[in-house]
mmCIF file of C-alpha atoms (C1' of nucleotides) in Angstrom:
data_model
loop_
_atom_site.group_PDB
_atom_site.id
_atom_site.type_symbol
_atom_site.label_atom_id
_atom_site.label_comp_id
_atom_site.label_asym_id
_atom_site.label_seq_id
_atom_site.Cartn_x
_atom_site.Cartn_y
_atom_site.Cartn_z
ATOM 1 C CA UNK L 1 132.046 118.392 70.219
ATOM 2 C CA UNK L 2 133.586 115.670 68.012
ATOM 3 C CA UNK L 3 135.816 112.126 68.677
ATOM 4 C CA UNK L 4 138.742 114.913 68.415
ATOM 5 C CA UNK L 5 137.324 117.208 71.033
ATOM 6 C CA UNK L 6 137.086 113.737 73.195
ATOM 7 C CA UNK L 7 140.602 112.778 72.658
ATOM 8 C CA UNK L 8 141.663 116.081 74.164
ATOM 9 C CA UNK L 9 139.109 116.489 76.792
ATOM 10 C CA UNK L 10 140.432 112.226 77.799
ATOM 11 C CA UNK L 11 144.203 113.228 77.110
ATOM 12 C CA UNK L 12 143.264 116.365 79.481
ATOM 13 C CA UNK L 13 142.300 114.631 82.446
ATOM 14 C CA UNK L 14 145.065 112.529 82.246
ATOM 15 C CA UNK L 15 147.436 115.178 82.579
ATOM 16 C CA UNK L 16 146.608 119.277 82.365
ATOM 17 C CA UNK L 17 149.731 120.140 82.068
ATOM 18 C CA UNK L 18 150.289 118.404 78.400
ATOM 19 C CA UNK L 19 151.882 121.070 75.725
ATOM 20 C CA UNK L 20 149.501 122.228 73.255
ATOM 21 C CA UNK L 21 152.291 121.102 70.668
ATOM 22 C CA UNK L 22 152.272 117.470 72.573
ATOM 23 C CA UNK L 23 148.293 117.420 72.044
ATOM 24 C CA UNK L 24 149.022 118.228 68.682
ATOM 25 C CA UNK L 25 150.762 115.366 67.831
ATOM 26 C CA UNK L 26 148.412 112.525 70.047
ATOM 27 C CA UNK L 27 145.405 113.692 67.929
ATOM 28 C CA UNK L 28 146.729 114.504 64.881
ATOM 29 C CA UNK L 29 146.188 118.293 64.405
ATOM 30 C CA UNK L 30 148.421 121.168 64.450
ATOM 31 C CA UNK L 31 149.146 122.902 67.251
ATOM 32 C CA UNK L 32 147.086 125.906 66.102
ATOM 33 C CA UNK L 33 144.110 123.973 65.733
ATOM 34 C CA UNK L 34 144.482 122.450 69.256
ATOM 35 C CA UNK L 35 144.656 125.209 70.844
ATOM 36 C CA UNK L 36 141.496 126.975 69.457
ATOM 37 C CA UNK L 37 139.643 123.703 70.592
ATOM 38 C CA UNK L 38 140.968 123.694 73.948
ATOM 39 C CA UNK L 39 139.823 127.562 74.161
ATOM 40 C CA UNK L 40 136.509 126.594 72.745
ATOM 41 C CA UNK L 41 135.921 123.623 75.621
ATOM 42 C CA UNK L 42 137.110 126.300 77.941
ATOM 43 C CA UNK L 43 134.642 129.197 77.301
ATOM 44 C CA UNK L 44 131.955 126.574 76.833
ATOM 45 C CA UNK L 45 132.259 125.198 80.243
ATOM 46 C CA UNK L 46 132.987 121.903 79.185
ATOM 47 C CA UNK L 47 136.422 122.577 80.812
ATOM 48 C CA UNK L 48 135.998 124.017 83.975
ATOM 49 C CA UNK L 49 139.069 124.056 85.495
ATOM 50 C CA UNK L 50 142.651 122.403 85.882
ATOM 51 C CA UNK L 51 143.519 121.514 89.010
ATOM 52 C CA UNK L 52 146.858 119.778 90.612
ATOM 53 C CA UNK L 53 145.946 116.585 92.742
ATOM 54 C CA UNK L 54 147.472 117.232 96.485
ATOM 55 C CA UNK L 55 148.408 114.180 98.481
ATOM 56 C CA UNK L 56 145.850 115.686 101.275
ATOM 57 C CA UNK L 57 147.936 114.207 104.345
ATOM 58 C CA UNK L 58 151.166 116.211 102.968
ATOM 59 C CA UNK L 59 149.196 119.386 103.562
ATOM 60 C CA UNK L 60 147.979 118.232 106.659
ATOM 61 C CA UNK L 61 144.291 117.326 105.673
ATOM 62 C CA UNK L 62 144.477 113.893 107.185
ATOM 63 C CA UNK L 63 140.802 113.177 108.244
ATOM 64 C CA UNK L 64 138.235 112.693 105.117
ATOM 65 C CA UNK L 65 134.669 112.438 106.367
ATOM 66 C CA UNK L 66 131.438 112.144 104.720
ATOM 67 C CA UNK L 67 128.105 114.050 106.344
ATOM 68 C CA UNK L 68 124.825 113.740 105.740
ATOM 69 C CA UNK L 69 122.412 116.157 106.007
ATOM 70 C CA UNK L 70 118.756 116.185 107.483
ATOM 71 C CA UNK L 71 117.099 119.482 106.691
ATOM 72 C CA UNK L 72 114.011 120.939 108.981
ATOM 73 C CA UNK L 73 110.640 120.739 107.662
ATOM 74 C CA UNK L 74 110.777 124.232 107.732
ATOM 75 C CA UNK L 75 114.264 124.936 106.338
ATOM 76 C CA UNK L 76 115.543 127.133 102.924
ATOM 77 C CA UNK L 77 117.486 124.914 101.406
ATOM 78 C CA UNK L 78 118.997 127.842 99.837
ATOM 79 C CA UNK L 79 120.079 129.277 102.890
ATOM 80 C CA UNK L 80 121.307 126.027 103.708
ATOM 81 C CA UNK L 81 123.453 125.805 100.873
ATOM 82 C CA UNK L 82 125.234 129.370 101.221
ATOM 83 C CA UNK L 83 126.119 128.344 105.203
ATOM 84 C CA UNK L 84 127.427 125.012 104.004
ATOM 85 C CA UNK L 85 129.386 127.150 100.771
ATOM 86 C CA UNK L 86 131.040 129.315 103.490
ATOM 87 C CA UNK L 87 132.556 126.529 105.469
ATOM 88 C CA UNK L 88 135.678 125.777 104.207
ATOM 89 C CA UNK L 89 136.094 122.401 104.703
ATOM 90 C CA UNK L 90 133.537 121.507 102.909
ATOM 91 C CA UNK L 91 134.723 120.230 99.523
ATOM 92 C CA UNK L 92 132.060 118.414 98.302
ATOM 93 C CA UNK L 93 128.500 119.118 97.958
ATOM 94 C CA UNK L 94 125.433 117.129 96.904
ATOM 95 C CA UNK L 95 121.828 117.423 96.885
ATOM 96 C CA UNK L 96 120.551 114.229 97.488
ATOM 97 C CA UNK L 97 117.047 112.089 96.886
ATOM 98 C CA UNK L 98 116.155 110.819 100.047
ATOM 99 C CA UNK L 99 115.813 111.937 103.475
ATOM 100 C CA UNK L 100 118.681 113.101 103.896
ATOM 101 C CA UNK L 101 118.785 116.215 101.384
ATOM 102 C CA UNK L 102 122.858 116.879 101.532
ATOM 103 C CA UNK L 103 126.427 114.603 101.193
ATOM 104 C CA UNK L 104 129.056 116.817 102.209
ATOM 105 C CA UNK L 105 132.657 115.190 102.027
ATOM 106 C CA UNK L 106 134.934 116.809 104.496
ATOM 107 C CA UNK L 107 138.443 117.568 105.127
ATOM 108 C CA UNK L 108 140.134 118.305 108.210
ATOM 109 C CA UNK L 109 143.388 118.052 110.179
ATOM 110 C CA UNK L 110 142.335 115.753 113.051
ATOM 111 C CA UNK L 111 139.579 114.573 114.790
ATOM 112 C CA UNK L 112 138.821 117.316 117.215
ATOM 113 C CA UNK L 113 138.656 119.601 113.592
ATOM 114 C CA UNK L 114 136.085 117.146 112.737
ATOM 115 C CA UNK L 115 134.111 117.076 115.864
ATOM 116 C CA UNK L 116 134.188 121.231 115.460
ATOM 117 C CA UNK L 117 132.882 121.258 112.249
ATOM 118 C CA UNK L 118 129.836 118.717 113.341
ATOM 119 C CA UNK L 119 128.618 120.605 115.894
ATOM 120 C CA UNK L 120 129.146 123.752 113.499
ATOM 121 C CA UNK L 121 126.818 121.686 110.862
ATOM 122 C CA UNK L 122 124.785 120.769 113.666
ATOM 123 C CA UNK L 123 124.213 124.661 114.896
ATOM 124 C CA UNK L 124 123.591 125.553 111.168
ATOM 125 C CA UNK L 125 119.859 127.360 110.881
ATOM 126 C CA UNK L 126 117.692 124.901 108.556
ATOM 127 C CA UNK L 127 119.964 121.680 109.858
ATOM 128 C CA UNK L 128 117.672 118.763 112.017
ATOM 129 C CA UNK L 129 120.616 116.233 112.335
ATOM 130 C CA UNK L 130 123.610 115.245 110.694
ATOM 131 C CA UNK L 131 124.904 111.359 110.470
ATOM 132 C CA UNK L 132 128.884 111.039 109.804
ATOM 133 C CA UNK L 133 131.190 108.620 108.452
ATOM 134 C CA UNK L 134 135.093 108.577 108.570
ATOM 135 C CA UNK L 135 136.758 107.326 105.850
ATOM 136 C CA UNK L 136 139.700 105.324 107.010
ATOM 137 C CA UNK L 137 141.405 105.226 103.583
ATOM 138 C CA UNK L 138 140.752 106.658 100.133
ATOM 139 C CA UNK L 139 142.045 104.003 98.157
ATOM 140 C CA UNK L 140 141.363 106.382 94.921
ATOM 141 C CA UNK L 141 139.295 109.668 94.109
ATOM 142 C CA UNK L 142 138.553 111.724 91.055
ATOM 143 C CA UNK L 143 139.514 108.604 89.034
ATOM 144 C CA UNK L 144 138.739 109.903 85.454
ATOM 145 C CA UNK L 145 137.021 107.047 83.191
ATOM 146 C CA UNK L 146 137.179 106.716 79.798
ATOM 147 C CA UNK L 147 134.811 108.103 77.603
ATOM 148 C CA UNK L 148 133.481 106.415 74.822
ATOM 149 C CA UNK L 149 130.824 108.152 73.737
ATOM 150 C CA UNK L 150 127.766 106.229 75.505
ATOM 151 C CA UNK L 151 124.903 104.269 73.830
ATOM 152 C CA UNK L 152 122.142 106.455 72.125
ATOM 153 C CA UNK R 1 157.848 121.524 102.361
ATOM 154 C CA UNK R 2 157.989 125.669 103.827
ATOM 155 C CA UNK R 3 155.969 128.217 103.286
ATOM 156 C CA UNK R 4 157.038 129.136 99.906
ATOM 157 C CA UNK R 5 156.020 124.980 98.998
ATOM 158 C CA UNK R 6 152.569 125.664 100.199
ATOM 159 C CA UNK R 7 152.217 128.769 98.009
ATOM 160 C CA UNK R 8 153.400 126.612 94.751
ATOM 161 C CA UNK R 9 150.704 124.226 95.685
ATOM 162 C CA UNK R 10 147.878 126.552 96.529
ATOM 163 C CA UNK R 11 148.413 128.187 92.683
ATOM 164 C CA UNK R 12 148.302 124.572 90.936
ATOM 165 C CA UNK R 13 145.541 123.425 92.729
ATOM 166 C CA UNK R 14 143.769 127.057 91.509
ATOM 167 C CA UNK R 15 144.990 126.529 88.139
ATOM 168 C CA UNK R 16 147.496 123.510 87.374
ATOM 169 C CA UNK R 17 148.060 125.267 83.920
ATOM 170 C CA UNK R 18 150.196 128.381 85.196
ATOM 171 C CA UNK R 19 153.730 128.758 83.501
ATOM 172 C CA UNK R 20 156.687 128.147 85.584
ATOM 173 C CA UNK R 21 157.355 131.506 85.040
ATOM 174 C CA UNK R 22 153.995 132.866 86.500
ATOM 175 C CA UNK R 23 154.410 130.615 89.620
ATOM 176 C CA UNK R 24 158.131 132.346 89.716
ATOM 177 C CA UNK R 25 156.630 135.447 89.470
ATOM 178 C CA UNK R 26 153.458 135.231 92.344
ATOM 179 C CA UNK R 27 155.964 133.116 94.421
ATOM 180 C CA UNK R 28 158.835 135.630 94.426
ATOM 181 C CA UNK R 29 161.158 132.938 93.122
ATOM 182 C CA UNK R 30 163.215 132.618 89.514
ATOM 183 C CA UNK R 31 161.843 130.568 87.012
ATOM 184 C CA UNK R 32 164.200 127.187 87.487
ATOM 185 C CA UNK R 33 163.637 127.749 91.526
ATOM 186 C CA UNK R 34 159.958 126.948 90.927
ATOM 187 C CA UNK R 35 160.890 124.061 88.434
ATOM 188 C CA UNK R 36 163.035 122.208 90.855
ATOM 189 C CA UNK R 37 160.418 122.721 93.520
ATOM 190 C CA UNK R 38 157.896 121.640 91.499
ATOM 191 C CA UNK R 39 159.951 118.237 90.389
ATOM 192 C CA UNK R 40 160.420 117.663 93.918
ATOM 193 C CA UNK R 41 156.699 117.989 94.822
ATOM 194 C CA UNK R 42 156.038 115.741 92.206
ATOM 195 C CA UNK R 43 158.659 112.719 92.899
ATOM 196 C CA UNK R 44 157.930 112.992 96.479
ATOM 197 C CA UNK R 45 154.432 112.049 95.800
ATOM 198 C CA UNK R 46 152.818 115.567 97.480
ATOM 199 C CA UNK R 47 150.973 116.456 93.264
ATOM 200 C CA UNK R 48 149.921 112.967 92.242
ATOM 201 C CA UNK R 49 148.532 114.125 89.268
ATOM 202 C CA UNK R 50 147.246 117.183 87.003
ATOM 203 C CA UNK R 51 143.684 117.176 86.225
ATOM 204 C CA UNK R 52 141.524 119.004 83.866
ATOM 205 C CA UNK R 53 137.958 118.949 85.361
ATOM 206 C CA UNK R 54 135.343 118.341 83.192
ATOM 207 C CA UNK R 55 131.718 118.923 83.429
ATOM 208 C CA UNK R 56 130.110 115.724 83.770
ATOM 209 C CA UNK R 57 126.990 116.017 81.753
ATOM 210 C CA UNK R 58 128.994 116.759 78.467
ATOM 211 C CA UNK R 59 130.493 114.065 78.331
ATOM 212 C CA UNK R 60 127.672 112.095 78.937
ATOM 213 C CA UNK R 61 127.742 111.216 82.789
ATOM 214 C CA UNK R 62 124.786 113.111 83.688
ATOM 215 C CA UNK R 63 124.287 110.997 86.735
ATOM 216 C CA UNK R 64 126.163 110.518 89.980
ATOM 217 C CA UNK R 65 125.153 108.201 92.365
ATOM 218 C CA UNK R 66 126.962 107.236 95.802
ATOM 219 C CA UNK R 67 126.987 103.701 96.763
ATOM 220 C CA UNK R 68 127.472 101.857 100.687
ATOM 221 C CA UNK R 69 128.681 98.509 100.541
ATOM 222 C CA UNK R 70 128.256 95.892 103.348
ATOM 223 C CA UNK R 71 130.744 93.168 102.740
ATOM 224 C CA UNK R 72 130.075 89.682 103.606
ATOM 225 C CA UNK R 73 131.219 88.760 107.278
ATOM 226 C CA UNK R 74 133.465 85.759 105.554
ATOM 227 C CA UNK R 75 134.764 88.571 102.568
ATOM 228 C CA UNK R 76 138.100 89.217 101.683
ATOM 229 C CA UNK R 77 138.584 92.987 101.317
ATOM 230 C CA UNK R 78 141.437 93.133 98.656
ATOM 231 C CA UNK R 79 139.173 90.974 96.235
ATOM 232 C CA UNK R 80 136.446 93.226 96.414
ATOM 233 C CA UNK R 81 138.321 96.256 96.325
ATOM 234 C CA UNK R 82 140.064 94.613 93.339
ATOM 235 C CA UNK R 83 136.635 94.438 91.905
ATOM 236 C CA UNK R 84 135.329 97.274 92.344
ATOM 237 C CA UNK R 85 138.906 99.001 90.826
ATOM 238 C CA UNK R 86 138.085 97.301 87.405
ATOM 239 C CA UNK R 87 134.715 99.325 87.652
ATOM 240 C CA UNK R 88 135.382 102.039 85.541
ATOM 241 C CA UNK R 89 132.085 103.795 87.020
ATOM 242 C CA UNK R 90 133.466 104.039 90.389
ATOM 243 C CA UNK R 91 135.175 106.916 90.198
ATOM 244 C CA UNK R 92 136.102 107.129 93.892
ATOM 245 C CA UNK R 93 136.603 104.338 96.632
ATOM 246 C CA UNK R 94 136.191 105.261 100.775
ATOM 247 C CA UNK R 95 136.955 102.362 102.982
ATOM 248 C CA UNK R 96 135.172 103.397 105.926
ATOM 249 C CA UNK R 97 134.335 102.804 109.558
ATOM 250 C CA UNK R 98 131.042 101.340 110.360
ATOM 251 C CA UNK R 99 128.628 98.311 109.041
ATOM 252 C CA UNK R 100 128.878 99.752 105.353
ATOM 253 C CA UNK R 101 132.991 99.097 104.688
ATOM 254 C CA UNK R 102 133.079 100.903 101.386
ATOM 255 C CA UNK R 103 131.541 104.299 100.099
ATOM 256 C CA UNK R 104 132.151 104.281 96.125
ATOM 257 C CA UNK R 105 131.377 107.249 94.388
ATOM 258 C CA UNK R 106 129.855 106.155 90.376
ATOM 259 C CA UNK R 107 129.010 108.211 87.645
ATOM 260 C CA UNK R 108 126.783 106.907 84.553
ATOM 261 C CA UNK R 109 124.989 108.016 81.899
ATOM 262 C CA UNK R 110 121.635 107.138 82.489
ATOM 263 C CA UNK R 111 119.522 105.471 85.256
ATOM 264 C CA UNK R 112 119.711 102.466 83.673
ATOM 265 C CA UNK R 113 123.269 102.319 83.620
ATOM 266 C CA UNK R 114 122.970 102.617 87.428
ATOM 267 C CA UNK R 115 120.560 99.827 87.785
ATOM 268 C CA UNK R 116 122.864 97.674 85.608
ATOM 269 C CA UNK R 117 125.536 98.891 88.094
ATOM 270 C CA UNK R 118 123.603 98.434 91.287
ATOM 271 C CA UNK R 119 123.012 94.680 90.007
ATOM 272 C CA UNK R 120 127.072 94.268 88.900
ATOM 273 C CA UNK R 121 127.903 95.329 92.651
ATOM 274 C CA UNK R 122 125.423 92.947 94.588
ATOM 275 C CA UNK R 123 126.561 90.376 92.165
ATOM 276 C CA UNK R 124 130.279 91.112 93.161
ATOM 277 C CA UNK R 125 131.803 88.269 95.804
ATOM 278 C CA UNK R 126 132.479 89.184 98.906
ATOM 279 C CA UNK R 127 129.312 91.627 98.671
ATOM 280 C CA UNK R 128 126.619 91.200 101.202
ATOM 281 C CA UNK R 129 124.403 94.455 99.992
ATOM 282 C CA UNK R 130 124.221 97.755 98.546
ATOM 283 C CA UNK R 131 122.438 101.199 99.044
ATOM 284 C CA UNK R 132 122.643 103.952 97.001
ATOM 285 C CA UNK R 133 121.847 107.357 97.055
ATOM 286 C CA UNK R 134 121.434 109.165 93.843
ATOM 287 C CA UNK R 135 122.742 113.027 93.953
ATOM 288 C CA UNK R 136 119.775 115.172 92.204
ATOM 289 C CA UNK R 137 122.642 117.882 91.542
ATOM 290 C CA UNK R 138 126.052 118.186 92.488
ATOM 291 C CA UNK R 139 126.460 121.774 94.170
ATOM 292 C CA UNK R 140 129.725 121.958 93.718
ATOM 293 C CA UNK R 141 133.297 119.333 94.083
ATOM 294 C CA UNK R 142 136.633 119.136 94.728
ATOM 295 C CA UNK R 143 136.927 122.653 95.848
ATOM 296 C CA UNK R 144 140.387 123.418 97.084
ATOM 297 C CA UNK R 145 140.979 124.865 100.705
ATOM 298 C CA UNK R 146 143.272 127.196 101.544
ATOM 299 C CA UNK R 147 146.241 126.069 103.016
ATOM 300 C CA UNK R 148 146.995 127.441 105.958
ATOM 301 C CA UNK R 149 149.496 125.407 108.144
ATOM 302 C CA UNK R 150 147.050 124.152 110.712
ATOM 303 C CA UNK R 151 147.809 124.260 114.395
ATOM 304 C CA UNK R 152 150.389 122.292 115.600
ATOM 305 C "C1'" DA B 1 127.455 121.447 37.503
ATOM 306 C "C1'" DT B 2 129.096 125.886 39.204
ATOM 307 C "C1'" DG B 3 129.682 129.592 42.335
ATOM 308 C "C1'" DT B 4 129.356 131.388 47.095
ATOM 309 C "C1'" DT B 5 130.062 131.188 51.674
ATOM 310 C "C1'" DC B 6 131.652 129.690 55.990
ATOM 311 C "C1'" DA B 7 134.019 126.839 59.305
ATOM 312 C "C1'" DG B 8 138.043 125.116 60.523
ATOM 313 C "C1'" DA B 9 142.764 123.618 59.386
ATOM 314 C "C1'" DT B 10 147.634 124.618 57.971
ATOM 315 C "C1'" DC B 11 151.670 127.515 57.415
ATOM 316 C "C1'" DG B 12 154.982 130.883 58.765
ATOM 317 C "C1'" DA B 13 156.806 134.221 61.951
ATOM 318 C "C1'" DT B 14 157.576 136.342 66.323
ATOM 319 C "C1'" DC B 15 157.892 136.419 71.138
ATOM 320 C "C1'" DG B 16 158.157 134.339 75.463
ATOM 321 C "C1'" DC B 17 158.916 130.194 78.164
ATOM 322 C "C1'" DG B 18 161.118 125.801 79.660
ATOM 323 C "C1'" DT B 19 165.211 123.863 80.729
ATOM 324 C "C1'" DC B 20 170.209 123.080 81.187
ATOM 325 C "C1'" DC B 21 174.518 124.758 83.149
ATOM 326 C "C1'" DA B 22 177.907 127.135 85.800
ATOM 327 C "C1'" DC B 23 178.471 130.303 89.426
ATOM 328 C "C1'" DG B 24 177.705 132.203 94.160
ATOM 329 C "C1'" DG B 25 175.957 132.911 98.851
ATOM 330 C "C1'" DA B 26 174.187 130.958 103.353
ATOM 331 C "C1'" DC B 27 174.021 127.375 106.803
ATOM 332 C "C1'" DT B 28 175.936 123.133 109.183
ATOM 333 C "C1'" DG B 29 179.074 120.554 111.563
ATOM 334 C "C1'" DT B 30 183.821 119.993 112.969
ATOM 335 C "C1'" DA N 1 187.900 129.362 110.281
ATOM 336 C "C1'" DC N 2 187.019 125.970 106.760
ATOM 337 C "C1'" DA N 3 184.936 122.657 103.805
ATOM 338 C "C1'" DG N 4 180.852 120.577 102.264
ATOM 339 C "C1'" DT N 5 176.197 120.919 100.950
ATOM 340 C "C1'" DC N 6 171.976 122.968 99.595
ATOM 341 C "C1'" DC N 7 169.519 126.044 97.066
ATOM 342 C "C1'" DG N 8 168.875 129.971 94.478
ATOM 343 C "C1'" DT N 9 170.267 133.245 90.424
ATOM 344 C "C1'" DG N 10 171.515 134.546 85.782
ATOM 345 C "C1'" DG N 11 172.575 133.499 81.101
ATOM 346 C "C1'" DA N 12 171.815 130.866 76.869
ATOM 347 C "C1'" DC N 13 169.554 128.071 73.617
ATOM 348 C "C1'" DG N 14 165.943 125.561 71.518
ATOM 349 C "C1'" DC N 15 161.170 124.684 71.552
ATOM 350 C "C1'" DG N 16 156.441 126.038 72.276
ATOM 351 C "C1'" DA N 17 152.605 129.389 72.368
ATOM 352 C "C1'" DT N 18 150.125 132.301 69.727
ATOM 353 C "C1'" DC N 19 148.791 135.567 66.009
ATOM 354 C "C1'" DG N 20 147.506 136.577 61.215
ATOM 355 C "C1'" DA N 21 147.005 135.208 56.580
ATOM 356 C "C1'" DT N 22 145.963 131.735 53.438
ATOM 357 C "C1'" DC N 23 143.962 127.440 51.955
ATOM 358 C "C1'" DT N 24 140.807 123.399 51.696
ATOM 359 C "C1'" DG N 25 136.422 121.087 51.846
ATOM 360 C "C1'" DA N 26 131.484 120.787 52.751
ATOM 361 C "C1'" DA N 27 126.906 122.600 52.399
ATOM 362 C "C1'" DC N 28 123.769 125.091 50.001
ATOM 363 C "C1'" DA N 29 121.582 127.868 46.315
ATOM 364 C "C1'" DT N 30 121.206 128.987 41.670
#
DNA sequence: ATGTTCAGATCGATCGCGTCCACGGACTGT
DNA sequence: ACAGTCCGTGGACGCGATCGATCTGAACAT
């Protein structure tokens, strides 16, 4: 994992869908050379995916809501986890410090989708309470920053 | 935007690398069918982007931290989301119904990145105070859902 | 210093893909 | 019925992906 492996991984998240021949040339390698790299980053996990960015409204995903989570005292978080993994909607997951152990960001059609998938959360085994926010706009998401490698 | 549309964007949001000519091929479609499709998804602004997702921690942004903003009553909400856009950390940016107007999502390095962070924000004009939650792991993010045209 | 070894790059060749173009069939409105 | 339009197909050509062989340079041991 070198400055080159870094200009790929940056010119990566820029665009996925760059040529191996157009990497080539940005970093100064041959096409070849690229390519075994990207393969490497790939098997290693550092790449995990590549993923097209949908304009969510344009597949009718209109509502983006964030949830948190208050677990029972008793609960398996665990268990927890593989009810909220089953829920499609779900997209995003976090364990959280605090008392409220789980963020979830949400995506549904419209607001009676929303209120379903509350009381869903709320029926879920292991789940005290939930506390929601709408999101009115995303004015960006997924941003990728720059990386420079960071201060030792 | 038919059905066939959907199915293009369902296998670039899976994986935004495929050929042309695999999308023809799992689409039922030639080759330049899916190309033209695919230009016109992009122009018209349904795929913003392509994205390689990385895993955070190899590049060095180990942790995540979400982040509720209460403006100042007086604030004007275009200079602080200008702001907050020349924050490379913020990765994503929520305006959102309630007392806290903005949900940013940051990612740093280190926790002392975040406190310098936490101090840039509350420093920010047109910020009346912060409070962040710091996700202990991210379970998963930016899973795709199926699309399935939802009911009318 | 010299030789050995290994990782990683380049070069060259082959095969498949992206992309442009002209042609053709279906649907719409008149 | 006819003309216009949209959208897809098929063919062709040049470029890109990808494999194998060779080469270079660094690290290490003698």
């Amino acid at each position: 994992m070198d400055a080159i492996d870094l200009n790929i991984i940056e010119l990566l998240r820029g665009n996925a869908r760059l040529s191996y021949a157009e990497l080539a040339r940005q970093v100064g390698l041959s096409a070849p050379a690229v390519h075994e790299r990207v393969g490497k980053l790939e098997s290693s996990g550092v790449i995990r995916a590549y993923r097209a960015e949908i304009e969510p409204e344009s597949i009718g995903l209109g509502v983006t809501a964030l949830i948190e989570i208050i677990e029972e005292s008793a609960a398996d978080t665990d268990d927890v986890l593989e009810s909220f993994r089953a829920i499609p909607e779900i997209e995003s997951c976090y364990f959280m410090a605090g008392v409220e152990s789980f963020l979830l960001k949400a995506r549904v059609g419209t607001i009676g989708e929303l209120e379903a998938l509350i009381v869903r959360l709320n029926r879920t085994p292991g789940v005290a309470s939930t506390r929601t926010g709408i999101a009115l706009s995303t004015k960006w998401e997924n941003r990728p920053q720059p990386v420079g490698t960071p201060p030792a």
